[in-house]
Amino acid sequence: MYFLGIDLGSSSIKFSVLDAEKGSILASVSVPDFEMDIIAPKFGWAEQDPNLWWQYVKTGIRQLNAKHNIDLKRIAGIGIAYQMHGLVLTDAQLNPVRPSIIWCDSRAAETGDTIYDLMGHENAQKIILGSPGNFTASKLKWVKDNEPEVFAKAAYFMLPGDFIAAKLSGKAQTSTSGLSEAALWNFSKGRLATEVLDAMELPESLVPEIVANFGHQADIDATVASELGLSPNVKITYRAGDQPNNALSLNVLRPGEIATTAGTSAVVYAVSDNDTYDANNRINTFLHVNNTEQEKRNGVMLCINGSGILYQWLRRIMSIGSNELVSYEKLNAEAAKAPVGSEGLRFYPFGNGVERIFNNKQATSGIQNLNFNIHQSSHLVRSACEGIVFAMNYGFDVMKSVGASGDVVRAGKANLFLSPVFREIFANTTQTTVELYNTAGADGAARGAAYGYGYFNTLNEAFESLTCIDRIEPNAALRQQYGEIYEQWKNTINIIQHNEHSNKSIIL
């Protein structure tokens, strides 16, 4: 019996097939071959076409058979992970009525602030453990206020993964954890946050059927199954946002356990059994995938928008004059040529929308201390890696202040964690042991699908075959070096924030 995991990112869509009996991943593919475009009609906007996602999903499923000879008829269940906080609006026939406003789009930040003030800060934090911020509900309110003719066509709002599940099944649904990602979950009452809908003057009829993260959510549509060569008995049995799913992929399910990833954005995600929040909304709390009425499990999350997208930018800049892009392996090798601290070069990796650690202010990136006679491409790449980790640690300090911390952090050996330099910087700056696993989001979604289907009796059983492939321990000398450099970096950030305290942006 096979289970398919789909991981819908903003750069690509990844697919993995799990042989549940063996507990191993049989095949993985990623589509498209290039990084998907993010459309920015205006400064601070970021959109993608949901119909294009759906075309790529169909392509990826077919490639599993064409490239790896996977018998698609043996797939019993499908699990879906997806980029968080995006808004997909569809009509009653599940056709999008506008492009998706994705996670890094900043247009609704002011809308969220207005609703936060209207609800009262203390009241909002009690209900949704923070501010509506720039999350999905605020984006929906923005469409209502600014595109009334589009809003009038909408029958459902969904998160990106909900849309893919709907195209597979013909049913509009969302999950409990998805609602928490949208700032639409009442943590104190354990239900849809109708208080937010009322404050935003949004009809509850737009909310699709609510399902649990695991379980028999829907059956595949017979026409879709025939088109893709799947069994007509396939079930949708799991869905979750990419960061809760990344934690699941790493078997991070218990209080005190921490997962991290550094893809397009960089995230540290800690599991808690408390309704934890930061008074300044610099971190966020969502329902974790294994939350139940009997056993509270929340995910406390720090997000830095400028991570892998900065690496993509460097890749393009360093490829000027070449017929093809330099490889990420080449970037990693370049970073290793420069010394710790990049000979004074400092990178501030904020240039991808509003940043939560700056109270949802629009932030721009910056480079400090650049010396044309000293600094080479290797310094630039290494300082970018250092800046990304320093930004993550800046938020990690906030997580520690609300009790969400630990000494061990788990990561998949992927994206920036493929770089030995990045791993060294992370372990010694955060002063944690990094455990690396040979897993990815689509792998976790496949295991989640198997558990949701009922093939595995427990999540622990689903992850029995997951093993740690490497451990990076902090080094006393490097800890001191990185600690001193980080403090210099942080002081610059604090000075800038103080000088621009009343502004809506952070200029670096």
Short mmCIF file of C-alpha atoms in Angstrom, two decimals:
data_model
loop_
_atom_site.label_atom_id
_atom_site.label_comp_id
_atom_site.label_asym_id
_atom_site.label_seq_id
_atom_site.Cartn_x
_atom_site.Cartn_y
_atom_site.Cartn_z
CA MET A 1 0.00 0.00 0.00
CA TYR A 2 1.41 3.37 -1.06
CA PHE A 3 0.74 6.89 0.21
CA LEU A 4 1.39 10.09 -1.70
CA GLY A 5 2.69 13.26 -0.08
CA ILE A 6 2.36 16.62 -1.87
CA ASP A 7 4.25 19.68 -0.62
CA LEU A 8 3.02 22.88 -2.27
CA GLY A 9 5.70 25.54 -1.86
CA SER A 10 6.06 28.97 -3.40
CA SER A 11 9.16 27.91 -5.40
CA SER A 12 8.16 24.38 -6.41
CA ILE A 13 5.81 21.50 -5.65
CA LYS A 14 7.39 18.30 -4.34
CA PHE A 15 5.96 14.79 -4.33
CA SER A 16 6.96 11.65 -2.41
CA VAL A 17 5.55 8.12 -2.40
CA LEU A 18 5.78 6.07 0.79
CA ASP A 19 5.78 2.28 0.78
CA ALA A 20 3.99 1.95 4.12
CA GLU A 21 4.91 -1.70 4.67
CA LYS A 22 8.64 -0.99 4.32
CA GLY A 23 8.42 2.45 5.95
CA SER A 24 10.55 3.91 3.17
CA ILE A 25 10.18 6.56 0.47
CA LEU A 26 10.08 4.90 -2.95
CA ALA A 27 10.35 7.96 -5.16
CA SER A 28 10.32 11.74 -5.12
CA VAL A 29 9.91 14.37 -7.83
CA SER A 30 9.74 18.14 -7.94
CA VAL A 31 7.96 20.35 -10.48
CA PRO A 32 8.45 22.60 -12.29
CA ASP A 33 12.12 22.33 -13.24
CA PHE A 34 12.47 26.08 -12.63
CA GLU A 35 11.44 28.16 -9.61
CA MET A 36 7.81 29.25 -9.84
CA ASP A 37 7.25 32.95 -10.41
CA ILE A 38 5.86 35.18 -7.71
CA ILE A 39 3.88 37.98 -9.37
CA ALA A 40 4.14 41.42 -7.74
CA PRO A 41 1.67 43.82 -9.43
CA LYS A 42 2.56 46.45 -6.83
CA PHE A 43 5.33 46.94 -4.25
CA GLY A 44 4.77 44.58 -1.32
CA TRP A 45 2.31 42.37 -3.22
CA ALA A 46 2.91 38.70 -3.99
CA GLU A 47 0.55 36.48 -5.97
CA GLN A 48 0.49 33.12 -7.71
CA ASP A 49 -2.05 31.40 -9.96
CA PRO A 50 -3.82 28.50 -8.17
CA ASN A 51 -4.76 26.94 -11.51
CA LEU A 52 -1.06 26.74 -12.34
CA TRP A 53 -0.46 24.94 -9.03
CA TRP A 54 -3.10 22.43 -10.03
CA GLN A 55 -1.50 21.86 -13.44
CA TYR A 56 1.86 21.25 -11.75
CA VAL A 57 0.26 18.84 -9.27
CA LYS A 58 -1.13 16.78 -12.13
CA THR A 59 2.26 16.88 -13.89
CA GLY A 60 4.07 15.74 -10.74
CA ILE A 61 1.76 12.79 -10.15
CA ARG A 62 2.22 11.64 -13.73
CA GLN A 63 6.01 12.02 -13.44
CA LEU A 64 6.07 9.57 -10.51
CA ASN A 65 4.94 6.92 -12.97
CA ALA A 66 6.87 8.14 -16.01
CA LYS A 67 10.23 8.68 -14.26
CA HIS A 68 10.10 6.11 -11.44
CA ASN A 69 7.60 3.54 -12.71
CA ILE A 70 5.42 3.95 -9.61
CA ASP A 71 2.18 1.97 -9.88
CA LEU A 72 -0.21 4.86 -9.15
CA LYS A 73 -3.10 2.44 -8.62
CA ARG A 74 -1.45 1.32 -5.37
CA ILE A 75 -1.75 4.79 -3.81
CA ALA A 76 -4.41 4.56 -1.10
CA GLY A 77 -4.21 7.98 0.54
CA ILE A 78 -2.94 11.47 -0.14
CA GLY A 79 -1.48 13.99 2.31
CA ILE A 80 -1.01 17.65 1.43
CA ALA A 81 1.38 20.21 2.91
CA TYR A 82 1.26 23.78 1.69
CA GLN A 83 2.60 27.31 1.97
CA MET A 84 0.87 28.89 4.96
CA HIS A 85 -1.28 32.04 5.21
CA GLY A 86 -2.19 32.26 1.52
CA LEU A 87 -5.69 33.16 0.38
CA VAL A 88 -7.49 31.30 -2.40
CA LEU A 89 -10.98 32.54 -3.27
CA THR A 90 -13.16 30.32 -5.46
CA ASP A 91 -16.67 30.28 -6.82
CA ALA A 92 -19.10 27.44 -6.06
CA GLN A 93 -17.53 25.33 -8.84
CA LEU A 94 -14.11 25.68 -7.14
CA ASN A 95 -12.73 27.98 -9.84
CA PRO A 96 -10.45 30.76 -8.49
CA VAL A 97 -11.98 34.22 -8.84
CA ARG A 98 -8.59 35.96 -8.52
CA PRO A 99 -4.91 34.98 -8.12
CA SER A 100 -3.88 33.69 -4.70
CA ILE A 101 -2.53 36.32 -2.32
CA ILE A 102 0.36 34.31 -0.87
CA TRP A 103 2.18 34.30 2.46
CA CYS A 104 4.76 37.04 1.74
CA ASP A 105 2.22 39.54 0.39
CA SER A 106 2.16 42.60 2.66
CA ARG A 107 -0.92 44.48 1.47
CA ALA A 108 -3.19 43.39 4.34
CA ALA A 109 -0.85 44.29 7.23
CA GLU A 110 -2.59 47.61 7.84
CA THR A 111 -5.99 45.91 7.60
CA GLY A 112 -4.94 43.46 10.31
CA ASP A 113 -3.71 46.29 12.53
CA THR A 114 -7.04 48.10 12.19
CA ILE A 115 -9.02 45.00 13.19
CA TYR A 116 -6.60 44.38 16.08
CA ASP A 117 -7.36 47.86 17.41
CA LEU A 118 -11.10 47.37 16.83
CA MET A 119 -11.20 44.06 18.73
CA GLY A 120 -8.95 45.36 21.50
CA HIS A 121 -5.42 43.99 21.82
CA GLU A 122 -5.98 42.02 25.02
CA ASN A 123 -9.22 40.52 23.71
CA ALA A 124 -7.66 39.53 20.37
CA GLN A 125 -4.69 37.91 22.07
CA LYS A 126 -6.99 35.94 24.34
CA ILE A 127 -8.96 34.64 21.35
CA ILE A 128 -6.39 34.09 18.56
CA LEU A 129 -3.17 34.41 20.62
CA GLY A 130 -2.05 37.48 18.72
CA SER A 131 -3.09 39.95 16.08
CA PRO A 132 -4.89 39.19 12.79
CA GLY A 133 -1.68 40.64 11.34
CA ASN A 134 -1.06 39.87 7.69
CA PHE A 135 -2.66 36.43 7.84
CA THR A 136 -5.35 34.94 5.62
CA ALA A 137 -8.34 36.55 7.35
CA SER A 138 -6.83 40.01 6.87
CA LYS A 139 -6.22 39.26 3.19
CA LEU A 140 -9.84 38.21 2.83
CA LYS A 141 -10.97 41.45 4.47
CA TRP A 142 -8.67 43.39 2.11
CA VAL A 143 -10.36 41.81 -0.92
CA LYS A 144 -13.80 42.66 0.49
CA ASP A 145 -12.81 46.29 1.00
CA ASN A 146 -10.78 46.83 -2.17
CA GLU A 147 -12.20 44.40 -4.74
CA PRO A 148 -15.94 44.20 -3.96
CA GLU A 149 -16.80 42.90 -7.44
CA VAL A 150 -14.35 39.99 -6.97
CA PHE A 151 -15.52 39.36 -3.42
CA ALA A 152 -19.11 39.10 -4.64
CA LYS A 153 -18.14 36.16 -6.89
CA ALA A 154 -16.57 34.17 -4.04
CA ALA A 155 -18.31 31.14 -2.54
CA TYR A 156 -15.37 29.84 -0.46
CA PHE A 157 -12.07 30.99 0.95
CA MET A 158 -9.38 28.37 1.29
CA LEU A 159 -5.71 28.02 2.09
CA PRO A 160 -3.45 26.85 -0.79
CA GLY A 161 -3.45 23.19 0.25
CA ASP A 162 -7.21 23.23 0.72
CA PHE A 163 -7.53 24.29 -2.91
CA ILE A 164 -5.43 21.35 -4.13
CA ALA A 165 -7.49 18.97 -1.97
CA ALA A 166 -10.65 20.51 -3.40
CA LYS A 167 -9.46 19.99 -6.99
CA LEU A 168 -8.65 16.36 -6.17
CA SER A 169 -11.95 15.66 -4.39
CA GLY A 170 -14.45 18.23 -5.63
CA LYS A 171 -15.12 19.28 -2.01
CA ALA A 172 -14.28 22.63 -0.39
CA GLN A 173 -12.77 21.99 3.04
CA THR A 174 -10.29 23.47 5.49
CA SER A 175 -8.71 22.17 8.68
CA THR A 176 -8.67 23.26 12.29
CA SER A 177 -4.96 24.05 12.16
CA GLY A 178 -5.51 25.85 8.86
CA LEU A 179 -8.02 28.14 10.54
CA SER A 180 -5.47 28.89 13.26
CA GLU A 181 -2.94 29.83 10.53
CA ALA A 182 -5.59 32.15 9.06
CA ALA A 183 -6.12 33.93 12.45
CA LEU A 184 -9.59 32.38 12.57
CA TRP A 185 -9.33 29.93 15.48
CA ASN A 186 -10.58 30.68 18.98
CA PHE A 187 -8.02 28.97 21.21
CA SER A 188 -9.94 29.58 24.43
CA LYS A 189 -13.18 28.06 23.08
CA GLY A 190 -11.72 25.51 20.62
CA ARG A 191 -13.79 26.65 17.64
CA LEU A 192 -13.96 28.95 14.63
CA ALA A 193 -13.17 32.52 15.73
CA THR A 194 -16.49 34.05 14.73
CA GLU A 195 -15.38 37.12 16.71
CA VAL A 196 -12.79 37.87 14.00
CA LEU A 197 -15.30 37.30 11.22
CA ASP A 198 -17.74 39.68 12.93
CA ALA A 199 -15.07 42.37 13.43
CA MET A 200 -14.14 42.07 9.74
CA GLU A 201 -17.79 41.91 8.62
CA LEU A 202 -17.10 38.66 6.79
CA PRO A 203 -19.86 36.06 6.26
CA GLU A 204 -19.36 32.66 7.90
CA SER A 205 -20.74 31.10 4.71
CA LEU A 206 -17.33 31.65 3.07
CA VAL A 207 -15.74 29.17 5.50
CA PRO A 208 -15.79 25.68 3.93
CA GLU A 209 -16.38 22.43 5.79
CA ILE A 210 -13.95 22.11 8.72
CA VAL A 211 -12.08 18.81 9.07
CA ALA A 212 -9.37 17.46 11.37
CA ASN A 213 -5.76 17.33 10.17
CA PHE A 214 -5.79 13.52 10.10
CA GLY A 215 -8.54 11.18 8.97
CA HIS A 216 -10.84 10.42 6.08
CA GLN A 217 -11.46 13.96 4.85
CA ALA A 218 -12.70 13.26 1.32
CA ASP A 219 -12.65 10.74 -1.53
CA ILE A 220 -10.97 11.49 -4.80
CA ASP A 221 -13.26 12.61 -7.61
CA ALA A 222 -13.77 9.72 -10.05
CA THR A 223 -13.04 11.86 -13.11
CA VAL A 224 -9.81 13.17 -11.59
CA ALA A 225 -8.75 9.66 -10.59
CA SER A 226 -9.29 8.43 -14.15
CA GLU A 227 -7.42 11.39 -15.64
CA LEU A 228 -4.38 10.85 -13.40
CA GLY A 229 -4.34 7.06 -13.42
CA LEU A 230 -5.15 6.80 -9.71
CA SER A 231 -7.46 4.33 -8.03
CA PRO A 232 -11.04 5.61 -7.64
CA ASN A 233 -10.78 4.57 -3.98
CA VAL A 234 -8.05 7.08 -3.05
CA LYS A 235 -8.80 9.14 0.07
CA ILE A 236 -7.52 12.55 1.21
CA THR A 237 -6.35 11.75 4.75
CA TYR A 238 -4.04 14.56 5.87
CA ARG A 239 -3.39 18.26 5.34
CA ALA A 240 -1.29 20.86 7.14
CA GLY A 241 0.65 24.07 6.59
CA ASP A 242 4.26 23.61 5.55
CA GLN A 243 5.81 24.45 8.92
CA PRO A 244 3.60 22.24 11.11
CA ASN A 245 4.15 19.58 8.47
CA ASN A 246 7.93 20.12 8.53
CA ALA A 247 7.80 19.51 12.28
CA LEU A 248 5.75 16.36 11.66
CA SER A 249 8.32 15.25 9.06
CA LEU A 250 10.99 15.45 11.77
CA ASN A 251 8.80 13.69 14.37
CA VAL A 252 8.62 16.92 16.38
CA LEU A 253 5.35 16.32 18.20
CA ARG A 254 5.99 16.71 21.92
CA PRO A 255 6.36 19.82 24.13
CA GLY A 256 9.96 21.07 24.16
CA GLU A 257 10.84 19.61 20.76
CA ILE A 258 11.95 22.07 18.06
CA ALA A 259 12.11 21.94 14.27
CA THR A 260 13.71 24.38 11.88
CA THR A 261 13.91 24.92 8.16
CA ALA A 262 15.55 27.44 5.86
CA GLY A 263 13.75 27.34 2.53
CA THR A 264 12.33 30.43 0.87
CA SER A 265 11.73 31.71 4.39
CA ALA A 266 13.47 30.61 7.59
CA VAL A 267 11.48 29.16 10.47
CA VAL A 268 12.01 27.93 14.00
CA TYR A 269 9.00 25.97 15.27
CA ALA A 270 8.65 24.74 18.87
CA VAL A 271 5.91 22.49 20.23
CA SER A 272 4.15 23.67 23.40
CA ASP A 273 1.26 22.48 25.53
CA ASN A 274 0.40 26.07 26.48
CA ASP A 275 -1.54 28.83 24.75
CA THR A 276 1.64 30.89 24.45
CA TYR A 277 1.89 34.28 22.78
CA ASP A 278 4.20 37.28 22.57
CA ALA A 279 2.67 40.57 23.68
CA ASN A 280 4.29 42.29 20.68
CA ASN A 281 3.20 39.60 18.17
CA ARG A 282 6.75 38.97 16.99
CA ILE A 283 6.14 35.22 17.01
CA ASN A 284 2.92 33.34 16.42
CA THR A 285 1.11 30.32 17.83
CA PHE A 286 -0.90 27.86 15.74
CA LEU A 287 -2.56 24.52 16.38
CA HIS A 288 -0.03 21.75 15.81
CA VAL A 289 -1.01 18.81 13.63
CA ASN A 290 -1.49 16.44 16.60
CA ASN A 291 -3.56 18.80 18.75
CA THR A 292 -6.65 17.17 20.24
CA GLU A 293 -9.32 18.19 22.74
CA GLN A 294 -7.69 15.83 25.24
CA GLU A 295 -4.06 16.82 24.61
CA LYS A 296 -3.18 20.40 23.73
CA ARG A 297 -0.39 20.76 21.19
CA ASN A 298 0.48 24.16 19.77
CA GLY A 299 3.26 25.24 17.45
CA VAL A 300 5.09 28.42 18.48
CA MET A 301 6.63 29.79 15.31
CA LEU A 302 9.24 32.34 14.36
CA CYS A 303 9.46 33.26 10.67
CA ILE A 304 12.08 35.29 8.79
CA ASN A 305 10.90 36.02 5.24
CA GLY A 306 14.33 36.62 3.72
CA SER A 307 16.12 33.27 3.72
CA GLY A 308 16.31 31.02 0.66
CA ILE A 309 14.90 33.85 -1.40
CA LEU A 310 18.06 35.80 -0.52
CA TYR A 311 20.13 32.81 -1.67
CA GLN A 312 18.12 32.79 -4.92
CA TRP A 313 18.90 36.49 -5.36
CA LEU A 314 22.62 35.88 -4.80
CA ARG A 315 22.49 33.03 -7.30
CA ARG A 316 21.08 35.32 -9.98
CA ILE A 317 23.51 38.15 -9.20
CA MET A 318 26.52 35.84 -9.31
CA SER A 319 25.36 34.32 -12.60
CA ILE A 320 25.44 37.59 -14.56
CA GLY A 321 27.28 37.04 -17.82
CA SER A 322 26.82 33.27 -17.71
CA ASN A 323 24.49 31.21 -19.87
CA GLU A 324 23.25 29.30 -16.83
CA LEU A 325 22.75 29.93 -13.12
CA VAL A 326 25.53 28.98 -10.73
CA SER A 327 24.58 26.02 -8.57
CA TYR A 328 23.69 26.26 -4.91
CA GLU A 329 26.59 23.89 -4.29
CA LYS A 330 28.86 26.57 -5.78
CA LEU A 331 27.39 29.17 -3.42
CA ASN A 332 27.99 26.86 -0.45
CA ALA A 333 31.59 26.33 -1.57
CA GLU A 334 32.08 30.10 -1.91
CA ALA A 335 30.81 30.68 1.65
CA ALA A 336 33.38 28.21 2.98
CA LYS A 337 36.26 30.31 1.53
CA ALA A 338 35.56 33.31 3.78
CA PRO A 339 36.47 33.41 7.49
CA VAL A 340 34.04 33.53 10.41
CA GLY A 341 32.53 37.01 10.52
CA SER A 342 33.13 37.63 6.79
CA GLU A 343 35.87 40.15 7.68
CA GLY A 344 33.35 42.61 9.06
CA LEU A 345 30.78 42.40 6.27
CA ARG A 346 27.25 42.31 7.72
CA PHE A 347 24.07 41.29 5.92
CA TYR A 348 20.55 42.14 7.10
CA PRO A 349 18.29 39.71 5.18
CA PHE A 350 15.00 41.62 5.20
CA GLY A 351 13.63 42.34 1.76
CA ASN A 352 10.63 40.08 1.26
CA GLY A 353 7.63 41.86 2.74
CA VAL A 354 6.67 42.69 6.30
CA GLU A 355 8.60 40.96 9.07
CA ARG A 356 6.85 39.66 12.18
CA ILE A 357 9.90 40.19 14.38
CA PHE A 358 9.54 43.90 13.55
CA ASN A 359 5.84 43.99 14.47
CA ASN A 360 4.72 43.49 10.86
CA LYS A 361 6.64 46.48 9.54
CA GLN A 362 7.77 46.53 5.94
CA ALA A 363 11.52 45.83 5.98
CA THR A 364 14.27 46.23 3.42
CA SER A 365 17.57 44.39 3.23
CA GLY A 366 20.95 45.97 3.87
CA ILE A 367 24.70 45.37 3.69
CA GLN A 368 27.05 47.04 6.17
CA ASN A 369 30.81 47.65 6.20
CA LEU A 370 31.37 46.74 2.56
CA ASN A 371 35.00 47.38 1.59
CA PHE A 372 35.79 47.15 -2.13
CA ASN A 373 39.43 46.28 -1.43
CA ILE A 374 38.71 43.42 0.96
CA HIS A 375 35.40 41.78 0.26
CA GLN A 376 34.90 39.22 -2.49
CA SER A 377 31.96 37.07 -3.54
CA SER A 378 32.83 34.55 -0.82
CA HIS A 379 32.42 37.21 1.88
CA LEU A 380 29.09 38.25 0.43
CA VAL A 381 27.70 34.70 0.45
CA ARG A 382 29.01 33.89 3.92
CA SER A 383 27.73 37.16 5.38
CA ALA A 384 24.30 36.35 3.87
CA CYS A 385 24.32 32.98 5.65
CA GLU A 386 25.40 34.65 8.89
CA GLY A 387 22.71 37.31 8.52
CA ILE A 388 19.97 34.74 7.99
CA VAL A 389 21.00 32.81 11.09
CA PHE A 390 21.37 36.00 13.13
CA ALA A 391 17.84 37.02 12.15
CA MET A 392 16.57 33.57 13.16
CA ASN A 393 18.38 33.83 16.49
CA TYR A 394 16.92 37.30 17.06
CA GLY A 395 13.49 35.70 16.92
CA PHE A 396 14.68 32.64 18.86
CA ASP A 397 15.45 34.99 21.75
CA VAL A 398 11.79 36.05 21.72
CA MET A 399 10.69 32.41 21.75
CA LYS A 400 12.87 31.76 24.78
CA SER A 401 11.25 34.69 26.58
CA VAL A 402 7.83 32.96 26.35
CA GLY A 403 9.19 29.55 27.34
CA ALA A 404 9.45 27.98 23.88
CA SER A 405 13.06 26.81 23.75
CA GLY A 406 15.33 23.78 23.91
CA ASP A 407 18.88 22.57 23.44
CA VAL A 408 18.28 20.34 20.39
CA VAL A 409 16.89 21.48 17.04
CA ARG A 410 15.93 19.07 14.25
CA ALA A 411 16.21 19.91 10.56
CA GLY A 412 15.92 18.12 7.26
CA LYS A 413 19.14 17.95 5.27
CA ALA A 414 17.79 20.25 2.58
CA ASN A 415 17.83 23.84 1.37
CA LEU A 416 20.31 25.97 3.36
CA PHE A 417 20.96 23.12 5.80
CA LEU A 418 22.79 21.39 2.96
CA SER A 419 25.56 23.94 3.57
CA PRO A 420 28.16 22.91 6.21
CA VAL A 421 28.89 26.61 6.76
CA PHE A 422 25.23 27.39 7.42
CA ARG A 423 24.95 24.46 9.84
CA GLU A 424 28.06 25.64 11.70
CA ILE A 425 26.73 29.19 11.97
CA PHE A 426 23.35 27.95 13.19
CA ALA A 427 24.63 25.56 15.87
CA ASN A 428 27.11 28.03 17.34
CA THR A 429 24.93 31.16 17.15
CA THR A 430 21.82 29.50 18.65
CA GLN A 431 24.02 27.38 20.95
CA THR A 432 21.97 24.29 20.16
CA THR A 433 22.76 20.83 18.87
CA VAL A 434 21.47 20.42 15.32
CA GLU A 435 20.17 16.97 14.38
CA LEU A 436 19.89 16.38 10.65
CA TYR A 437 17.43 13.93 9.09
CA ASN A 438 17.13 12.68 5.53
CA THR A 439 13.53 13.76 5.15
CA ALA A 440 11.50 16.49 3.50
CA GLY A 441 8.05 18.01 3.62
CA ALA A 442 6.56 15.71 0.98
CA ASP A 443 7.94 12.68 2.88
CA GLY A 444 6.21 13.88 6.04
CA ALA A 445 2.97 14.48 4.18
CA ALA A 446 3.09 10.90 2.88
CA ARG A 447 3.63 9.53 6.40
CA GLY A 448 0.86 11.79 7.67
CA ALA A 449 -1.43 10.40 4.98
CA ALA A 450 -0.64 6.83 6.06
CA TYR A 451 -1.43 7.66 9.69
CA GLY A 452 -4.59 9.54 8.74
CA TYR A 453 -5.68 6.57 6.63
CA GLY A 454 -5.27 4.29 9.62
CA TYR A 455 -2.37 2.24 8.29
CA PHE A 456 -0.28 3.20 11.33
CA ASN A 457 -1.89 3.10 14.77
CA THR A 458 0.27 5.90 16.18
CA LEU A 459 2.42 8.70 14.82
CA ASN A 460 5.42 7.15 16.57
CA GLU A 461 4.85 4.02 14.50
CA ALA A 462 4.71 6.12 11.33
CA PHE A 463 8.18 7.52 12.08
CA GLU A 464 9.95 4.39 13.36
CA SER A 465 12.19 4.29 10.28
CA LEU A 466 13.26 7.94 10.59
CA THR A 467 16.90 8.15 11.71
CA CYS A 468 19.30 10.97 12.50
CA ILE A 469 22.08 11.11 9.89
CA ASP A 470 24.27 13.81 11.45
CA ARG A 471 24.67 15.89 14.62
CA ILE A 472 26.38 19.27 14.78
CA GLU A 473 27.43 20.24 18.28
CA PRO A 474 28.36 23.81 19.26
CA ASN A 475 32.08 24.45 19.60
CA ALA A 476 33.22 26.53 22.60
CA ALA A 477 35.57 28.79 20.59
CA LEU A 478 33.14 29.24 17.70
CA ARG A 479 30.28 29.90 20.11
CA GLN A 480 32.18 32.83 21.53
CA GLN A 481 33.13 34.17 18.09
CA TYR A 482 29.62 33.96 16.68
CA GLY A 483 28.17 35.26 19.93
CA GLU A 484 30.23 38.44 19.72
CA ILE A 485 29.44 39.00 16.04
CA TYR A 486 25.74 38.37 16.65
CA GLU A 487 25.66 40.95 19.46
CA GLN A 488 27.15 43.56 17.09
CA TRP A 489 24.57 42.65 14.45
CA LYS A 490 21.73 42.80 16.98
CA ASN A 491 22.83 46.18 18.32
CA THR A 492 22.57 47.64 14.83
CA ILE A 493 19.02 46.26 14.49
CA ASN A 494 18.02 47.63 17.89
CA ILE A 495 19.37 51.10 17.05
CA ILE A 496 17.50 51.16 13.73
CA GLN A 497 14.27 50.00 15.37
CA HIS A 498 14.59 52.67 18.06
CA ASN A 499 15.20 55.43 15.52
CA GLU A 500 12.24 54.30 13.40
CA HIS A 501 9.95 53.39 16.29
CA SER A 502 6.93 55.24 14.92
CA ASN A 503 7.46 54.37 11.26
CA LYS A 504 5.75 51.60 9.32
CA SER A 505 9.00 50.38 7.80
CA ILE A 506 12.51 49.32 8.76
CA ILE A 507 15.10 50.72 6.36
CA LEU A 508 18.49 49.06 6.38
#
